[in-house]
Coordinates of N, CA and C in Angstrom, one line a residue:
M230 N -10.6 -49.2 -31.5 CA -11.2 -48.3 -32.4 C -12.4 -48.9 -33.1
I231 N -13.5 -48.2 -33.3 CA -14.7 -48.7 -33.9 C -14.7 -48.4 -35.4
G232 N -14.8 -49.4 -36.2 CA -14.7 -49.3 -37.7 C -16.1 -49.4 -38.4
Q233 N -17.0 -50.0 -37.7 CA -18.4 -50.3 -38.3 C -19.4 -50.6 -37.2
L234 N -20.6 -50.1 -37.4 CA -21.7 -50.4 -36.5 C -22.8 -51.0 -37.3
T235 N -23.4 -52.1 -36.7 CA -24.6 -52.6 -37.3 C -25.6 -52.7 -36.2
G236 N -26.7 -52.0 -36.3 CA -27.7 -52.0 -35.3 C -29.0 -51.3 -35.7
L237 N -29.8 -51.1 -34.7 CA -31.1 -50.4 -34.9 C -31.0 -48.9 -35.0
V238 N -31.4 -48.3 -36.0 CA -31.4 -46.9 -36.1 C -32.6 -46.4 -35.4
S239 N -32.4 -45.8 -34.2 CA -33.5 -45.4 -33.3 C -33.9 -43.9 -33.5
Q240 N -33.0 -43.2 -34.0 CA -33.2 -41.7 -34.1 C -32.3 -41.1 -35.2
V241 N -32.9 -40.2 -36.0 CA -32.1 -39.5 -37.0 C -32.4 -38.0 -36.8
E242 N -31.3 -37.2 -36.7 CA -31.5 -35.8 -36.5 C -30.8 -35.1 -37.7
Q243 N -30.6 -33.8 -37.7 CA -30.1 -33.0 -38.8 C -28.7 -33.4 -39.2
D244 N -27.8 -33.6 -38.2 CA -26.4 -34.0 -38.5 C -25.9 -35.2 -37.8
R245 N -26.8 -36.0 -37.3 CA -26.4 -37.2 -36.6 C -27.5 -38.2 -36.4
C246 N -27.1 -39.4 -36.0 CA -28.2 -40.4 -35.8 C -27.7 -41.2 -34.5
L247 N -28.7 -42.0 -34.0 CA -28.4 -42.8 -32.9 C -28.6 -44.3 -33.3
V248 N -27.5 -45.1 -33.2 CA -27.5 -46.5 -33.6 C -27.5 -47.3 -32.3
D249 N -28.5 -48.2 -32.1 CA -28.6 -49.0 -31.0 C -28.0 -50.4 -31.3
V250 N -26.9 -50.7 -30.7 CA -26.2 -52.0 -30.9 C -26.3 -52.8 -29.6
N251 N -27.2 -53.8 -29.6 CA -27.4 -54.7 -28.4 C -27.6 -53.9 -27.2
G252 N -28.5 -52.8 -27.3 CA -28.8 -52.1 -26.1 C -28.0 -50.9 -25.8
V253 N -26.9 -50.7 -26.5 CA -26.0 -49.6 -26.3 C -26.2 -48.6 -27.5
G254 N -26.5 -47.4 -27.1 CA -26.8 -46.4 -28.2 C -25.6 -45.5 -28.5
Y255 N -25.2 -45.6 -29.8 CA -24.0 -44.8 -30.2 C -24.5 -43.6 -31.0
V256 N -24.0 -42.4 -30.6 CA -24.3 -41.2 -31.4 C -23.3 -41.1 -32.5
V257 N -23.8 -41.0 -33.7 CA -22.9 -41.0 -34.9 C -23.2 -39.8 -35.7
S258 N -22.2 -38.9 -35.9 CA -22.3 -37.7 -36.8 C -22.1 -38.2 -38.2
A259 N -22.9 -37.6 -39.1 CA -22.8 -38.0 -40.5 C -23.3 -36.9 -41.4
S260 N -22.9 -37.1 -42.7 CA -23.3 -36.1 -43.7 C -24.8 -36.3 -44.0
T261 N -25.4 -35.3 -44.7 CA -26.8 -35.4 -45.1 C -27.0 -36.5 -46.0
H262 N -26.0 -36.8 -46.9 CA -26.2 -37.9 -47.8 C -26.2 -39.3 -47.1
T263 N -25.4 -39.5 -46.1 CA -25.4 -40.7 -45.4 C -26.7 -40.8 -44.6
L264 N -27.1 -39.8 -43.9 CA -28.3 -39.8 -43.1 C -29.6 -40.1 -44.0
A265 N -29.6 -39.6 -45.2 CA -30.7 -39.9 -46.2 C -30.7 -41.3 -46.6
A266 N -29.5 -41.9 -46.7 CA -29.4 -43.3 -47.1 C -29.6 -44.3 -46.0
L267 N -29.7 -43.9 -44.8 CA -29.9 -44.8 -43.7 C -31.4 -45.4 -43.7
A268 N -31.5 -46.6 -43.2 CA -32.8 -47.2 -43.0 C -33.6 -46.3 -42.1
R269 N -34.9 -46.2 -42.3 CA -35.8 -45.4 -41.5 C -36.0 -46.1 -40.1
P270 N -35.9 -45.3 -39.0 CA -36.2 -45.9 -37.7 C -37.6 -46.6 -37.7
P271 N -37.7 -47.7 -37.0 CA -36.7 -48.5 -36.3 C -36.2 -49.7 -37.1
E272 N -35.4 -49.5 -38.1 CA -34.8 -50.6 -38.9 C -33.3 -50.7 -38.6
V273 N -32.8 -51.9 -39.0 CA -31.4 -52.2 -38.8 C -30.6 -51.6 -40.0
A274 N -29.4 -51.0 -39.7 CA -28.6 -50.5 -40.7 C -27.1 -50.8 -40.4
R275 N -26.3 -50.7 -41.4 CA -24.9 -50.9 -41.2 C -24.2 -49.5 -41.6
V276 N -23.4 -49.0 -40.7 CA -22.7 -47.7 -40.9 C -21.2 -47.9 -40.7
L277 N -20.5 -47.4 -41.7 CA -19.0 -47.4 -41.6 C -18.6 -46.3 -40.7
I278 N -17.6 -46.5 -39.9 CA -17.3 -45.6 -38.8 C -15.8 -45.2 -38.9
E279 N -15.6 -43.9 -38.7 CA -14.3 -43.3 -38.4 C -14.3 -42.8 -37.0
T280 N -13.4 -43.3 -36.2 CA -13.4 -42.9 -34.8 C -12.3 -41.8 -34.6
V281 N -12.7 -40.7 -34.0 CA -11.8 -39.5 -33.8 C -11.7 -39.4 -32.3
V282 N -10.5 -39.6 -31.8 CA -10.2 -39.5 -30.4 C -9.6 -38.1 -30.0
R283 N -10.2 -37.4 -29.2 CA -9.6 -36.1 -28.7 C -9.4 -36.2 -27.2
E284 N -8.8 -35.2 -26.6 CA -8.5 -35.2 -25.2 C -9.8 -35.2 -24.4
D285 N -10.8 -34.5 -24.9 CA -12.0 -34.4 -24.1 C -13.2 -35.2 -24.6
A286 N -13.0 -36.0 -25.7 CA -14.1 -36.7 -26.3 C -13.7 -37.8 -27.3
I287 N -14.5 -38.8 -27.4 CA -14.4 -39.8 -28.5 C -15.6 -39.6 -29.4
Q288 N -15.4 -39.2 -30.7 CA -16.5 -39.0 -31.6 C -16.5 -40.0 -32.7
L289 N -17.7 -40.4 -33.1 CA -17.9 -41.3 -34.1 C -18.5 -40.6 -35.3
F290 N -17.9 -40.8 -36.5 CA -18.4 -40.3 -37.7 C -18.8 -41.4 -38.7
G291 N -20.0 -41.4 -39.2 CA -20.5 -42.5 -40.0 C -20.6 -42.2 -41.4
F292 N -20.5 -43.2 -42.3 CA -20.6 -43.1 -43.7 C -21.3 -44.3 -44.3
S293 N -22.0 -44.0 -45.4 CA -22.8 -45.0 -46.0 C -22.0 -45.8 -47.1
T294 N -20.9 -45.2 -47.5 CA -20.0 -45.8 -48.5 C -18.5 -45.7 -48.2
P295 N -17.7 -46.6 -48.6 CA -16.2 -46.5 -48.3 C -15.7 -45.3 -49.0
E296 N -16.2 -44.9 -50.2 CA -15.7 -43.7 -50.9 C -15.9 -42.4 -50.0
E297 N -17.0 -42.3 -49.4 CA -17.3 -41.1 -48.5 C -16.3 -41.1 -47.3
R298 N -16.1 -42.3 -46.7 CA -15.2 -42.4 -45.6 C -13.8 -42.0 -46.1
N299 N -13.4 -42.5 -47.2 CA -12.0 -42.2 -47.7 C -11.9 -40.7 -47.9
W300 N -12.9 -40.0 -48.4 CA -12.8 -38.6 -48.6 C -12.8 -37.8 -47.3
F301 N -13.5 -38.3 -46.3 CA -13.5 -37.7 -45.0 C -12.0 -37.7 -44.5
C302 N -11.4 -38.9 -44.5 CA -10.0 -39.0 -44.1 C -9.1 -38.1 -44.9
L303 N -9.3 -38.0 -46.2 CA -8.5 -37.2 -47.1 C -8.6 -35.7 -46.7
L304 N -9.9 -35.3 -46.6 CA -10.1 -33.9 -46.3 C -9.5 -33.4 -45.0
T305 N -9.6 -34.3 -44.0 CA -9.1 -33.9 -42.7 C -7.5 -33.9 -42.6
T306 N -6.9 -34.3 -43.7 CA -5.4 -34.1 -43.7 C -5.0 -32.7 -44.1
V307 N -5.9 -31.9 -44.6 CA -5.7 -30.5 -45.0 C -5.7 -29.6 -43.7
Q308 N -4.7 -28.8 -43.6 CA -4.7 -27.9 -42.4 C -5.9 -26.9 -42.5
G309 N -6.6 -26.9 -41.4 CA -7.8 -26.0 -41.3 C -9.1 -26.7 -41.6
V310 N -9.0 -28.0 -42.0 CA -10.2 -28.8 -42.2 C -10.3 -29.8 -41.1
G311 N -11.2 -29.6 -40.2 CA -11.5 -30.5 -39.1 C -12.6 -31.5 -39.5
A312 N -13.0 -32.3 -38.6 CA -14.0 -33.3 -38.9 C -15.3 -32.7 -39.2
R313 N -15.7 -31.6 -38.5 CA -17.0 -31.0 -38.8 C -17.0 -30.3 -40.2
V314 N -15.9 -29.7 -40.5 CA -15.9 -29.0 -41.9 C -15.9 -30.1 -43.0
A315 N -15.2 -31.2 -42.7 CA -15.1 -32.3 -43.7 C -16.6 -32.8 -43.9
L316 N -17.3 -33.0 -42.9 CA -18.7 -33.4 -43.0 C -19.6 -32.4 -43.7
A317 N -19.3 -31.1 -43.5 CA -20.1 -30.1 -44.2 C -19.8 -30.1 -45.7
I318 N -18.5 -30.4 -46.1 CA -18.2 -30.5 -47.5 C -18.9 -31.7 -48.1
L319 N -18.9 -32.8 -47.4 CA -19.5 -34.1 -47.9 C -21.0 -34.0 -47.9
S320 N -21.6 -33.0 -47.2 CA -23.0 -32.8 -47.2 C -23.5 -32.1 -48.4
V321 N -22.6 -31.3 -49.0 CA -23.0 -30.5 -50.2 C -22.5 -31.1 -51.5
S322 N -21.4 -32.0 -51.4 CA -20.9 -32.6 -52.6 C -20.5 -34.0 -52.3
Q323 N -20.9 -34.9 -53.2 CA -20.6 -36.3 -53.1 C -19.2 -36.6 -53.6
P324 N -18.6 -37.7 -53.3 CA -17.2 -38.0 -53.7 C -16.9 -37.8 -55.1
Q325 N -17.7 -38.3 -56.1 CA -17.4 -38.1 -57.5 C -17.3 -36.6 -57.8
A326 N -18.2 -35.8 -57.3 CA -18.2 -34.4 -57.6 C -17.0 -33.7 -57.0
L327 N -16.5 -34.2 -55.8 CA -15.4 -33.6 -55.2 C -14.1 -33.9 -56.0
L328 N -14.0 -35.1 -56.5 CA -12.9 -35.5 -57.4 C -12.8 -34.6 -58.6
Q329 N -13.9 -34.4 -59.2 CA -14.0 -33.5 -60.4 C -13.6 -32.1 -60.0
A330 N -14.1 -31.6 -58.9 CA -13.8 -30.3 -58.4 C -12.3 -30.1 -58.2
V331 N -11.7 -31.1 -57.6 CA -10.2 -31.0 -57.3 C -9.5 -30.9 -58.7
N332 N -9.8 -31.8 -59.6 CA -9.2 -31.9 -60.9 C -9.4 -30.6 -61.7
A333 N -10.6 -30.0 -61.5 CA -10.9 -28.8 -62.3 C -10.5 -27.5 -61.6
G334 N -10.1 -27.5 -60.4 CA -9.8 -26.3 -59.6 C -11.0 -25.5 -59.3
D335 N -12.1 -26.2 -59.1 CA -13.4 -25.6 -58.9 C -13.6 -25.3 -57.4
K336 N -13.3 -24.1 -57.0 CA -13.3 -23.7 -55.5 C -14.8 -23.6 -55.1
Q337 N -15.7 -23.4 -56.0 CA -17.1 -23.2 -55.5 C -17.7 -24.5 -54.9
A338 N -17.2 -25.6 -55.4 CA -17.7 -26.9 -54.8 C -17.3 -27.0 -53.3
F339 N -16.3 -26.3 -52.9 CA -16.0 -26.3 -51.5 C -16.5 -25.1 -50.7
T340 N -16.5 -23.9 -51.3 CA -16.9 -22.7 -50.6 C -18.4 -22.7 -50.3
Q341 N -19.2 -23.6 -50.9 CA -20.6 -23.6 -50.6 C -20.9 -24.4 -49.3
A342 N -19.8 -25.0 -48.8 CA -19.9 -25.7 -47.5 C -19.7 -24.7 -46.3
A343 N -20.4 -24.9 -45.2 CA -20.2 -24.0 -44.1 C -18.8 -24.1 -43.5
G344 N -18.2 -23.0 -43.3 CA -16.8 -23.0 -42.7 C -15.7 -23.0 -43.7
V345 N -16.0 -22.9 -45.0 CA -15.0 -23.0 -46.1 C -15.0 -21.7 -46.9
G346 N -13.9 -20.9 -46.8 CA -13.8 -19.7 -47.6 C -12.9 -19.9 -48.8
P347 N -12.8 -18.9 -49.6 CA -11.9 -19.1 -50.9 C -10.5 -19.5 -50.6
K348 N -9.9 -19.0 -49.5 CA -8.5 -19.4 -49.3 C -8.4 -20.8 -48.8
L349 N -9.3 -21.3 -48.0 CA -9.3 -22.7 -47.5 C -9.6 -23.6 -48.7
A350 N -10.5 -23.2 -49.6 CA -10.9 -24.0 -50.7 C -9.7 -24.2 -51.6
L351 N -8.9 -23.1 -51.9 CA -7.7 -23.2 -52.7 C -6.7 -24.1 -52.1
R352 N -6.6 -24.0 -50.7 CA -5.6 -24.9 -50.0 C -6.0 -26.4 -50.2
I353 N -7.3 -26.6 -50.1 CA -7.8 -28.0 -50.2 C -7.5 -28.5 -51.6
I354 N -7.8 -27.8 -52.6 CA -7.5 -28.2 -54.0 C -6.0 -28.4 -54.2
T355 N -5.2 -27.5 -53.8 CA -3.8 -27.6 -54.0 C -3.2 -28.8 -53.3
E356 N -3.6 -29.0 -52.0 CA -3.0 -30.2 -51.3 C -3.5 -31.5 -51.7
L357 N -4.8 -31.5 -52.2 CA -5.4 -32.8 -52.6 C -5.1 -33.3 -54.0
R358 N -4.7 -32.4 -54.9 CA -4.4 -32.8 -56.3 C -3.5 -34.0 -56.4
S359 N -2.4 -34.0 -55.6 CA -1.4 -35.0 -55.7 C -1.8 -36.3 -54.9
K360 N -2.6 -36.0 -53.9 CA -3.0 -37.1 -53.0 C -4.1 -38.0 -53.7
V361 N -5.1 -37.4 -54.4 CA -6.1 -38.2 -55.0 C -5.6 -39.1 -56.0
A362 N -4.5 -38.7 -56.7 CA -3.9 -39.6 -57.7 C -3.3 -40.8 -57.2
K363 N -2.9 -40.8 -55.9 CA -2.3 -42.0 -55.2 C -3.3 -42.8 -54.5
M364 N -4.5 -42.4 -54.4 CA -5.5 -43.2 -53.6 C -6.2 -44.2 -54.5
P365 N -6.2 -45.5 -54.1 CA -6.9 -46.5 -54.9 C -8.3 -46.2 -55.0
G366 N -8.9 -46.3 -56.2 CA -10.3 -46.1 -56.4 C -10.7 -44.6 -56.6
L367 N -9.7 -43.7 -56.5 CA -10.0 -42.3 -56.7 C -9.4 -41.8 -58.0
A368 N -8.1 -42.2 -58.2 CA -7.5 -41.7 -59.4 C -8.2 -42.2 -60.7
G369 N -8.5 -41.3 -61.6 CA -9.1 -41.6 -62.8 C -10.6 -41.7 -62.7
A370 N -11.2 -41.6 -61.6 CA -12.6 -41.8 -61.4 C -13.4 -40.6 -61.8
G371 N -12.7 -39.5 -62.1 CA -13.5 -38.3 -62.4 C -13.5 -37.9 -63.9
G372 N -13.1 -38.8 -64.7 CA -13.1 -38.4 -66.2 C -11.7 -38.7 -66.8
T373 N -11.6 -38.4 -68.0 CA -10.4 -38.7 -68.8 C -9.4 -37.6 -68.7
G374 N -8.2 -37.9 -69.1 CA -7.2 -36.8 -69.2 C -6.4 -36.6 -67.9
A375 N -5.2 -36.0 -68.1 CA -4.4 -35.7 -66.9 C -4.9 -34.5 -66.2
M376 N -4.5 -34.4 -64.9 CA -4.9 -33.3 -64.1 C -4.2 -32.0 -64.7
A377 N -5.0 -31.0 -64.9 CA -4.4 -29.7 -65.4 C -3.7 -29.0 -64.2
P378 N -2.5 -28.4 -64.4 CA -1.8 -27.8 -63.4 C -2.5 -26.5 -62.9
L379 N -2.4 -26.2 -61.6 CA -3.0 -25.0 -61.1 C -2.2 -23.8 -61.4
A380 N -2.7 -22.8 -61.9 CA -2.0 -21.5 -62.0 C -2.3 -20.7 -60.8
E381 N -1.6 -19.6 -60.6 CA -1.8 -18.7 -59.5 C -3.2 -18.2 -59.5
G382 N -3.9 -18.3 -58.3 CA -5.3 -17.9 -58.3 C -6.2 -19.1 -58.4
G383 N -5.7 -20.3 -58.7 CA -6.5 -21.5 -58.6 C -7.1 -21.9 -59.9
G384 N -6.8 -21.3 -61.1 CA -7.3 -21.7 -62.3 C -6.3 -22.4 -63.2
E385 N -6.7 -22.9 -64.3 CA -5.8 -23.5 -65.3 C -5.2 -22.5 -66.2
A386 N -4.0 -22.7 -66.7 CA -3.4 -21.7 -67.5 C -3.7 -21.9 -69.0
G387 N -3.7 -20.8 -69.8 CA -3.8 -20.9 -71.2 C -5.2 -21.1 -71.7
L388 N -5.3 -21.7 -72.9 CA -6.6 -21.9 -73.6 C -7.6 -22.5 -72.7
Q389 N -7.3 -23.6 -72.0 CA -8.2 -24.3 -71.2 C -8.9 -23.4 -70.1
A390 N -8.1 -22.5 -69.5 CA -8.6 -21.6 -68.5 C -9.6 -20.6 -69.2
D391 N -9.3 -20.2 -70.4 CA -10.2 -19.2 -71.1 C -11.5 -19.9 -71.4
V392 N -11.5 -21.2 -71.8 CA -12.7 -21.9 -72.2 C -13.5 -22.1 -70.9
L393 N -12.9 -22.6 -69.8 CA -13.6 -22.9 -68.6 C -14.2 -21.6 -68.0
M394 N -13.5 -20.5 -68.1 CA -14.0 -19.2 -67.6 C -15.2 -18.8 -68.4
A395 N -15.2 -19.0 -69.7 CA -16.3 -18.6 -70.6 C -17.5 -19.4 -70.3
L396 N -17.3 -20.7 -70.1 CA -18.4 -21.6 -69.7 C -19.0 -21.3 -68.3
E397 N -18.1 -20.9 -67.4 CA -18.5 -20.5 -66.1 C -19.4 -19.3 -66.1
G398 N -19.0 -18.3 -67.1 CA -19.8 -17.1 -67.3 C -21.2 -17.4 -67.8
L399 N -21.3 -18.5 -68.5 CA -22.6 -19.0 -69.0 C -23.5 -19.8 -68.1
G400 N -22.9 -20.0 -66.9 CA -23.7 -20.6 -65.8 C -23.3 -22.1 -65.6
F401 N -22.3 -22.6 -66.3 CA -21.9 -24.0 -66.0 C -20.9 -24.0 -64.9
R402 N -20.9 -25.1 -64.2 CA -19.9 -25.3 -63.1 C -18.7 -26.0 -63.6
R403 N -17.5 -25.7 -63.1 CA -16.3 -26.3 -63.5 C -16.2 -27.8 -63.3
A404 N -16.9 -28.3 -62.3 CA -16.9 -29.7 -62.0 C -17.5 -30.5 -63.2
E405 N -18.5 -29.9 -63.9 CA -19.1 -30.6 -65.0 C -18.4 -30.2 -66.4
T406 N -17.8 -29.0 -66.5 CA -17.2 -28.6 -67.8 C -15.8 -29.1 -67.9
W407 N -15.0 -29.3 -66.8 CA -13.6 -29.6 -67.0 C -13.4 -31.0 -67.7
P408 N -14.2 -32.1 -67.3 CA -13.9 -33.3 -68.1 C -14.2 -33.2 -69.6
V409 N -15.2 -32.4 -69.9 CA -15.6 -32.2 -71.4 C -14.5 -31.4 -72.1
V410 N -14.1 -30.3 -71.5 CA -13.1 -29.5 -72.1 C -11.7 -30.2 -72.2
S411 N -11.4 -30.9 -71.2 CA -10.1 -31.6 -71.1 C -10.0 -32.6 -72.3
R412 N -11.1 -33.4 -72.4 CA -11.2 -34.4 -73.5 C -11.1 -33.8 -74.9
L413 N -11.9 -32.7 -75.1 CA -12.0 -32.0 -76.4 C -10.6 -31.5 -76.8
M414 N -9.9 -30.9 -75.8 CA -8.6 -30.4 -76.1 C -7.5 -31.5 -76.4
A415 N -7.7 -32.6 -75.8 CA -6.8 -33.8 -76.0 C -7.1 -34.3 -77.4
D416 N -8.4 -34.4 -77.8 CA -8.8 -34.9 -79.1 C -8.4 -34.0 -80.3
T417 N -8.5 -32.7 -80.0 CA -8.3 -31.7 -81.1 C -7.3 -30.6 -80.5
P418 N -6.0 -31.0 -80.5 CA -5.0 -30.1 -79.9 C -4.8 -28.7 -80.6
D419 N -5.2 -28.7 -81.9 CA -5.0 -27.5 -82.7 C -6.2 -26.6 -82.7
A420 N -7.3 -27.0 -82.1 CA -8.5 -26.2 -82.1 C -8.3 -24.9 -81.4
T421 N -9.1 -23.9 -81.9 CA -9.1 -22.6 -81.3 C -10.1 -22.5 -80.2
L422 N -10.0 -21.4 -79.5 CA -10.9 -21.2 -78.3 C -12.4 -21.3 -78.8
D423 N -12.7 -20.6 -79.9 CA -14.1 -20.6 -80.4 C -14.6 -22.0 -80.7
Q424 N -13.7 -22.8 -81.3 CA -14.0 -24.2 -81.7 C -14.3 -25.1 -80.5
I425 N -13.3 -25.0 -79.5 CA -13.5 -25.8 -78.3 C -14.8 -25.4 -77.5
L426 N -15.0 -24.1 -77.5 CA -16.2 -23.6 -76.7 C -17.4 -24.0 -77.4
R427 N -17.5 -24.0 -78.7 CA -18.7 -24.4 -79.5 C -19.0 -25.9 -79.3
Q428 N -17.9 -26.7 -79.3 CA -18.1 -28.1 -79.2 C -18.5 -28.5 -77.7
A429 N -17.9 -27.8 -76.8 CA -18.3 -28.0 -75.4 C -19.7 -27.7 -75.1
L430 N -20.2 -26.6 -75.7 CA -21.6 -26.2 -75.5 C -22.5 -27.2 -76.1
Q431 N -22.1 -27.7 -77.2 CA -23.0 -28.8 -77.9 C -23.1 -30.0 -77.0
E432 N -22.0 -30.4 -76.4 CA -22.0 -31.6 -75.5 C -22.8 -31.4 -74.2
L433 N -22.5 -30.2 -73.6 CA -23.1 -29.9 -72.3 C -24.6 -29.7 -72.5
A434 N -25.1 -29.3 -73.7 CA -26.5 -29.1 -73.9 C -27.3 -30.3 -74.2
R435 N -26.6 -31.4 -74.3 CA -27.3 -32.7 -74.6 C -28.0 -33.2 -73.4

């Protein structure tokens, strides 16, 4: 199995690149973030590789960081998420944003990727919440506070859900509001909805 390639980047396309290693050209599929981080042709680059073996093909998927590769492997454990869909998700959201989205129950972070609808996004969030907490380097990387439990429909229950929905109505994404709201509620457990909402707006406006 190939775990890393170091060679001359001879070609970069929309969703893949060609890495020349001692005269052998390897076609590597990658996210837009990884492709943007690669050295410009014809320069030498190091690409982390995840090898996917199928009955009819051997495919190489490349990553610029270990975090992105970890998320690729994590995403492909979800039923309905193949390698191409995982790359599409990583092309629209980077690992830190994905962690925050899972914690916040933010389906939009996933549905903006090609091939991901609301039902699949909810499945991704539901299945990954427990898994990210067990992965070294992922747990706790998305902010403070414990993960809020998912209620039916993918949102958080109670006061936190009301605050997050109000902020979402004002144009804020859950991936950015959840860490703020979670911390404010932990610091001021007796605060009302209006108080939490007002404080959150003040912080998010900074």
